[in-house]
Coordinates of C-alpha atoms in Angstrom, one line a residue:
M1 CA 128.6 88.6 103.1
Q2 CA 125.1 89.3 101.8
E3 CA 122.5 87.0 103.1
N4 CA 119.2 86.3 101.4
K5 CA 116.5 84.7 103.5
M6 CA 114.2 82.4 101.6
E7 CA 110.7 81.5 102.6
E8 CA 109.2 78.6 100.7
T9 CA 105.7 78.4 99.4
G10 CA 105.9 75.1 97.6
K11 CA 105.9 76.5 94.1
I12 CA 107.7 79.8 94.5
S13 CA 109.7 81.7 97.1
I14 CA 109.6 85.1 98.7
Y15 CA 113.0 86.6 99.6
N16 CA 114.0 89.0 102.3
Y17 CA 117.1 91.0 101.6
I18 CA 120.0 92.1 103.9
P19 CA 122.4 94.7 102.5
K20 CA 125.9 93.4 101.9
H21 CA 127.6 96.4 103.6
G22 CA 125.4 96.5 106.7
P23 CA 122.5 98.8 107.7
L24 CA 122.0 101.5 105.1
H25 CA 121.2 104.3 107.7
K26 CA 124.7 103.9 109.2
R27 CA 126.2 104.8 105.8
H28 CA 123.6 107.5 104.8
R29 CA 121.8 109.4 107.5
E30 CA 119.6 111.2 104.9
L31 CA 118.4 110.5 101.4
F32 CA 117.6 113.2 98.9
H33 CA 114.7 112.8 96.4
Y34 CA 114.6 115.5 93.6
T35 CA 111.2 116.2 92.2
T36 CA 108.8 118.7 90.7
W37 CA 106.1 120.7 92.5
E38 CA 103.5 118.1 91.5
G39 CA 105.7 115.4 92.9
L40 CA 106.2 117.2 96.2
K41 CA 102.5 117.8 96.5
G42 CA 101.7 114.2 95.8
I43 CA 104.3 112.8 98.2
W44 CA 103.3 115.1 101.0
S45 CA 99.5 114.7 100.7
S46 CA 99.5 110.9 100.1
G47 CA 102.2 109.8 102.5
T48 CA 103.5 107.5 99.7
L49 CA 106.3 107.3 97.2
W50 CA 105.8 106.3 93.6
A51 CA 108.0 103.6 92.3
T52 CA 108.3 103.7 88.5
R53 CA 108.3 100.5 86.4
Y54 CA 111.9 99.9 85.2
D55 CA 111.1 100.1 81.5
C56 CA 109.5 103.6 82.0
L57 CA 112.7 105.1 83.4
N58 CA 114.8 107.6 81.5
D59 CA 117.3 104.9 80.6
Y60 CA 115.0 101.9 80.1
T61 CA 118.0 99.6 79.0
E62 CA 119.7 100.2 82.3
I63 CA 118.5 96.9 83.8
S64 CA 120.4 95.0 81.1
H65 CA 123.8 96.7 81.8
L66 CA 124.9 93.7 84.0
K67 CA 124.3 91.1 81.3
D68 CA 127.6 91.2 79.3
P69 CA 129.8 91.9 82.3
L70 CA 128.1 89.0 84.2
V71 CA 128.8 86.6 81.2
K72 CA 132.5 87.6 81.2
A73 CA 132.8 87.1 84.9
L74 CA 131.1 83.7 84.7
I75 CA 133.3 82.3 81.9
P76 CA 136.4 81.4 84.0
K77 CA 134.2 79.5 86.5
M78 CA 132.5 77.7 83.6
V79 CA 135.9 76.8 82.0
D80 CA 136.7 74.9 85.2
K81 CA 133.3 73.2 85.0
M82 CA 134.0 72.2 81.4
K83 CA 137.4 70.7 82.3
D84 CA 135.8 68.7 85.1
F85 CA 132.9 67.7 82.9
G86 CA 135.3 66.4 80.1
K87 CA 137.1 64.2 82.6
K88 CA 133.9 62.2 83.3
G89 CA 134.2 60.0 80.2
F90 CA 134.4 59.8 76.5
K91 CA 130.8 61.0 75.9
E92 CA 131.3 64.1 78.0
R93 CA 134.7 64.9 76.5
T94 CA 133.3 64.6 73.0
L95 CA 130.5 67.0 73.8
V96 CA 133.0 69.6 75.0
Q97 CA 135.1 69.2 71.9
K98 CA 132.1 69.5 69.5
S99 CA 131.3 72.7 71.2
G100 CA 134.7 74.2 70.5
G101 CA 136.7 73.2 73.5
N102 CA 136.7 74.3 77.1
W103 CA 136.6 78.1 76.5
N104 CA 134.0 78.1 73.8
S105 CA 131.8 75.6 75.7
A106 CA 132.2 77.8 78.9
K107 CA 131.2 80.9 77.0
N108 CA 128.1 79.2 75.5
E109 CA 127.0 77.9 78.9
A110 CA 127.6 81.3 80.6
E111 CA 125.5 83.1 77.9
C112 CA 122.7 80.5 78.2
L113 CA 122.6 80.8 82.0
V114 CA 122.5 84.6 82.0
S115 CA 120.0 84.7 79.2
A116 CA 117.8 82.2 81.0
I117 CA 117.6 84.3 84.2
Y118 CA 116.9 87.5 82.3
G119 CA 114.3 85.7 80.2
A120 CA 112.6 84.3 83.3
T121 CA 112.5 87.6 85.2
V122 CA 112.9 91.2 83.9
E123 CA 112.6 90.3 80.2
N124 CA 109.5 88.1 80.7
R125 CA 106.7 90.1 79.0
D126 CA 103.9 88.1 80.7
T127 CA 102.8 91.0 82.8
N128 CA 100.0 89.2 84.7
N129 CA 102.1 86.2 85.8
N130 CA 105.5 87.8 86.1
T131 CA 106.8 88.1 89.7
S132 CA 109.9 89.9 88.7
I133 CA 108.9 93.2 87.2
P134 CA 110.8 95.8 89.2
F135 CA 109.6 99.2 90.1
I136 CA 112.2 101.7 91.3
T137 CA 112.3 104.8 93.5
S138 CA 115.6 106.7 93.4
F139 CA 117.4 108.9 95.9
C140 CA 120.8 110.7 96.1
S141 CA 122.7 110.0 99.3
H142 CA 125.3 112.9 99.2
S143 CA 126.9 111.1 102.2
R144 CA 130.4 111.6 100.7
D145 CA 129.7 115.1 99.3
D146 CA 130.7 118.4 100.8
S147 CA 128.5 120.1 103.3
Y148 CA 127.5 122.5 100.6
E149 CA 125.7 119.8 98.5
K150 CA 124.0 118.5 101.6
E151 CA 122.6 121.9 102.3
N152 CA 122.0 123.2 98.8
G153 CA 121.6 120.1 96.6
L154 CA 123.5 118.9 93.6
L155 CA 123.4 121.2 90.5
S156 CA 123.2 118.3 88.0
Q157 CA 120.2 117.0 89.8
W158 CA 118.5 120.4 89.8
R159 CA 119.0 120.5 86.1
A160 CA 117.9 116.9 85.5
Y161 CA 114.8 116.9 87.6
G162 CA 112.1 119.4 88.3
G163 CA 112.6 121.8 85.5
M164 CA 112.0 125.5 86.3
E165 CA 110.5 124.6 89.7
S166 CA 112.3 121.9 91.5
F167 CA 112.5 120.5 95.1
A168 CA 114.7 118.1 97.0
I169 CA 112.8 116.2 99.7
V170 CA 115.3 115.1 102.4
F171 CA 114.2 111.8 104.1
D172 CA 115.3 110.2 107.3
T173 CA 117.0 107.0 106.1
K174 CA 116.4 104.9 109.2
I175 CA 112.7 105.4 109.1
I176 CA 112.5 104.8 105.3
C177 CA 114.3 101.5 105.9
D178 CA 111.9 100.6 108.6
L179 CA 109.0 101.3 106.3
V180 CA 110.6 99.1 103.6
F181 CA 110.9 96.2 106.1
Q182 CA 107.3 96.7 107.4
S183 CA 106.0 96.8 103.9
F184 CA 107.8 93.6 102.9
S185 CA 106.4 91.9 106.0
S186 CA 102.9 92.6 104.7
N187 CA 103.2 89.7 102.2
T188 CA 102.3 92.0 99.3
Y189 CA 105.7 92.0 97.5
W190 CA 107.6 89.3 95.8
A191 CA 110.7 91.3 96.6
L192 CA 111.3 94.7 98.2
F193 CA 114.6 96.2 99.3
I194 CA 116.6 99.4 99.5
D195 CA 120.4 99.7 98.9
D196 CA 123.2 101.6 97.2
V197 CA 123.5 101.5 93.4
I198 CA 126.5 99.4 92.2
Y199 CA 128.7 101.5 89.9
N200 CA 130.6 99.5 87.3
Y201 CA 134.3 100.2 87.5
G202 CA 135.2 97.1 85.4
S203 CA 135.6 93.3 86.0
D204 CA 136.8 93.8 89.6
T205 CA 133.4 95.4 90.5
V206 CA 131.5 92.5 89.0
I207 CA 133.6 89.8 90.6
S208 CA 133.4 91.5 94.1
E209 CA 129.8 92.5 94.0
C210 CA 128.4 89.5 92.2
A211 CA 130.4 86.7 93.7
P212 CA 127.4 85.0 95.4
L213 CA 125.4 85.3 92.2
I214 CA 128.3 83.7 90.1
D215 CA 128.6 80.9 92.7
E216 CA 124.8 80.3 92.5
F217 CA 124.9 80.1 88.7
C218 CA 127.6 77.4 89.0
R219 CA 125.4 75.5 91.5
V220 CA 122.4 75.7 89.2
W221 CA 124.5 74.4 86.4
D222 CA 125.6 71.5 88.5
I223 CA 122.0 70.7 89.5
A224 CA 120.9 70.8 85.8
I225 CA 123.7 68.5 84.8
K226 CA 122.6 66.0 87.5
D227 CA 119.0 66.4 86.5
Q228 CA 117.8 66.9 90.0
K229 CA 114.1 67.2 90.4
E230 CA 113.9 68.8 93.8
W231 CA 116.2 71.7 94.7
K232 CA 116.2 75.2 96.1
T233 CA 118.1 78.2 94.9
S234 CA 118.6 81.8 96.0
I235 CA 119.4 82.9 92.4
Y236 CA 116.2 85.0 92.1
M237 CA 117.2 87.5 94.8
D238 CA 120.9 87.2 94.1
F239 CA 120.2 88.2 90.5
M240 CA 117.4 90.8 91.1
S241 CA 119.3 92.6 93.8
R242 CA 122.2 93.2 91.5
A243 CA 120.7 93.6 88.0
T244 CA 118.3 96.3 89.3
R245 CA 121.2 98.3 90.9
F246 CA 124.0 98.0 88.4
K247 CA 124.9 101.3 86.7
H248 CA 127.5 102.9 84.6
R249 CA 130.3 104.6 86.5
G250 CA 129.6 107.9 84.8
F251 CA 126.6 108.4 87.1
Y252 CA 128.7 108.0 90.3
E253 CA 128.2 111.7 91.2
E254 CA 124.6 110.9 92.1
R255 CA 125.6 108.5 94.9
E256 CA 122.3 106.8 94.2
V257 CA 120.3 104.7 96.6
R258 CA 117.3 102.7 95.3
I259 CA 114.1 101.2 96.6
V260 CA 113.4 98.2 94.3
A261 CA 109.9 96.7 94.5
C262 CA 108.4 93.7 92.8
P263 CA 104.7 94.3 93.8
M264 CA 102.3 91.4 94.2
T265 CA 99.2 91.8 92.1
K266 CA 96.1 89.6 92.3
E267 CA 97.0 88.0 88.9
S268 CA 100.5 86.9 90.0
S269 CA 99.3 85.9 93.5
D270 CA 96.5 83.7 92.0
K271 CA 99.0 82.2 89.5
Y272 CA 101.1 80.8 92.3
N273 CA 98.4 80.4 95.0
I274 CA 100.6 82.6 97.2
S275 CA 97.8 83.7 99.6
K276 CA 97.5 80.1 100.8
H277 CA 101.0 80.1 102.2
F278 CA 101.5 83.9 103.0
P279 CA 98.1 85.6 103.5
P280 CA 98.5 89.2 102.6
K281 CA 97.9 91.7 105.4
H282 CA 96.7 94.4 103.1
D283 CA 95.1 94.7 99.7
L284 CA 97.3 93.6 96.8
H285 CA 98.8 96.2 94.5
Q286 CA 97.1 97.8 91.6
I287 CA 99.6 99.1 89.0
R288 CA 98.6 102.6 87.9
T289 CA 99.6 104.9 85.1
R290 CA 100.3 108.6 84.8
T291 CA 101.3 110.8 81.9
R292 CA 104.9 112.2 81.7
S293 CA 106.1 114.0 78.6
E294 CA 103.1 112.7 76.7
K295 CA 104.0 109.1 77.5
E296 CA 102.2 106.7 79.8
V297 CA 104.3 105.7 82.8
S298 CA 103.4 102.7 85.0
Y299 CA 104.0 103.0 88.7
A300 CA 103.2 101.4 92.1
S301 CA 102.6 103.3 95.4
L302 CA 104.9 102.4 98.3
F303 CA 103.9 102.6 102.0
S304 CA 100.2 103.2 101.3
H305 CA 99.4 100.8 104.2
S306 CA 102.1 102.0 106.6
G307 CA 99.7 103.7 109.0
K308 CA 101.8 106.8 108.8
K309 CA 100.0 110.0 107.6
K310 CA 103.3 111.6 106.7
L311 CA 106.6 110.2 105.5
P312 CA 109.8 110.9 107.5
I313 CA 110.7 114.2 105.8
N314 CA 113.5 116.1 107.6
K315 CA 113.4 119.1 105.3
I316 CA 112.6 120.4 101.8
I317 CA 115.1 122.3 99.7
V318 CA 113.7 124.6 97.1
G319 CA 115.9 124.4 94.0
P320 CA 117.3 127.3 91.9
G321 CA 115.0 128.8 89.4
P322 CA 113.5 132.0 88.1
N323 CA 110.7 131.8 90.6
Q324 CA 112.5 130.4 93.6
N325 CA 110.9 132.8 96.1
S326 CA 107.4 132.0 95.1
S327 CA 108.2 128.3 95.1
Y328 CA 109.5 128.6 98.6
E329 CA 106.3 130.3 99.7
K330 CA 104.2 127.5 98.0
A331 CA 106.2 124.8 99.8
K332 CA 105.9 126.6 103.2
A333 CA 102.1 126.9 102.7
L334 CA 101.9 123.2 101.8
V335 CA 103.8 121.8 104.8
G336 CA 103.2 124.5 107.4
N337 CA 105.3 123.8 110.5
S338 CA 105.5 120.1 109.9
A339 CA 108.8 120.3 107.9
Y340 CA 111.7 122.7 107.6
V341 CA 111.8 124.5 104.2
T342 CA 115.0 126.2 102.9
K343 CA 116.2 127.6 99.6
S344 CA 119.3 126.4 97.7
S345 CA 122.0 128.9 97.4
T346 CA 123.1 127.5 94.1
P347 CA 122.7 130.2 91.4
Y348 CA 120.1 129.8 88.7
I349 CA 122.1 128.9 85.6
W350 CA 120.5 126.9 82.8

């Protein structure tokens, strides 16, 4: 079972995250990051990865994909809640009946609960005070692919990323995971974790992967009904760790792994007086922008305070393209003897 460790600040909590299926590096020895020449140069020279703000991703609606399936999975639990609530007395029974009976009441309550958590987190547009704006860095794992894909990359990814001059940077998963943990320990993130994407294969996927979240929704509903003033909940990380990783099954070929970061800015830190409880060990984050396809894209730099000059790059694969040989020479000149560079054998077909 997944465990979320909560550290209290008095007003708000910071959560550590432990993957449900055990250490990531034991499932995926390496992670593949497909990028352009400019991306390769930036990653190599800076020793950092850029995490893109979720609504600047290619599919900016992706983070809402869990909303409807989550409501559907929550309704049966809420039906039981409505039945129990109606048994408390005439007033409660009348409220349920006026709302359309147990099922309609349960549906309304499920929709309200899910809408509330989305509204308080990823759909909250108050940028300065929002602690839940996720920034995402994506990798392919290829752990269940043939040896060919591991050596030469995936054709769909070559086509999707990098254009005519593309590269796959192959990282050591264990060291990347260590860097994520060290960065989280710097007290400069509201949340920071790395894990597999959850591919939606229907209601069974939602029920199995979101069981702790569904249970926490029910507990929050019980607390609200009792009008308790003091209470703790892990719903923030239970929700964020799933909504940011939930994806349509059509993308399963990518075997995606994600780093999800909610960076702490000075504005959000000051809002909740977080430094009083967890003094940051490094400077807080500045959200920057870059231009991509004539659009401004917001991003945050990861691992900038790790103390490592270079990231754990095992090798660089030069993708298929009309100028693959010259791209190979450029990559070799960039990294020297510090990383192995090879060429993909996949033919150039666009």
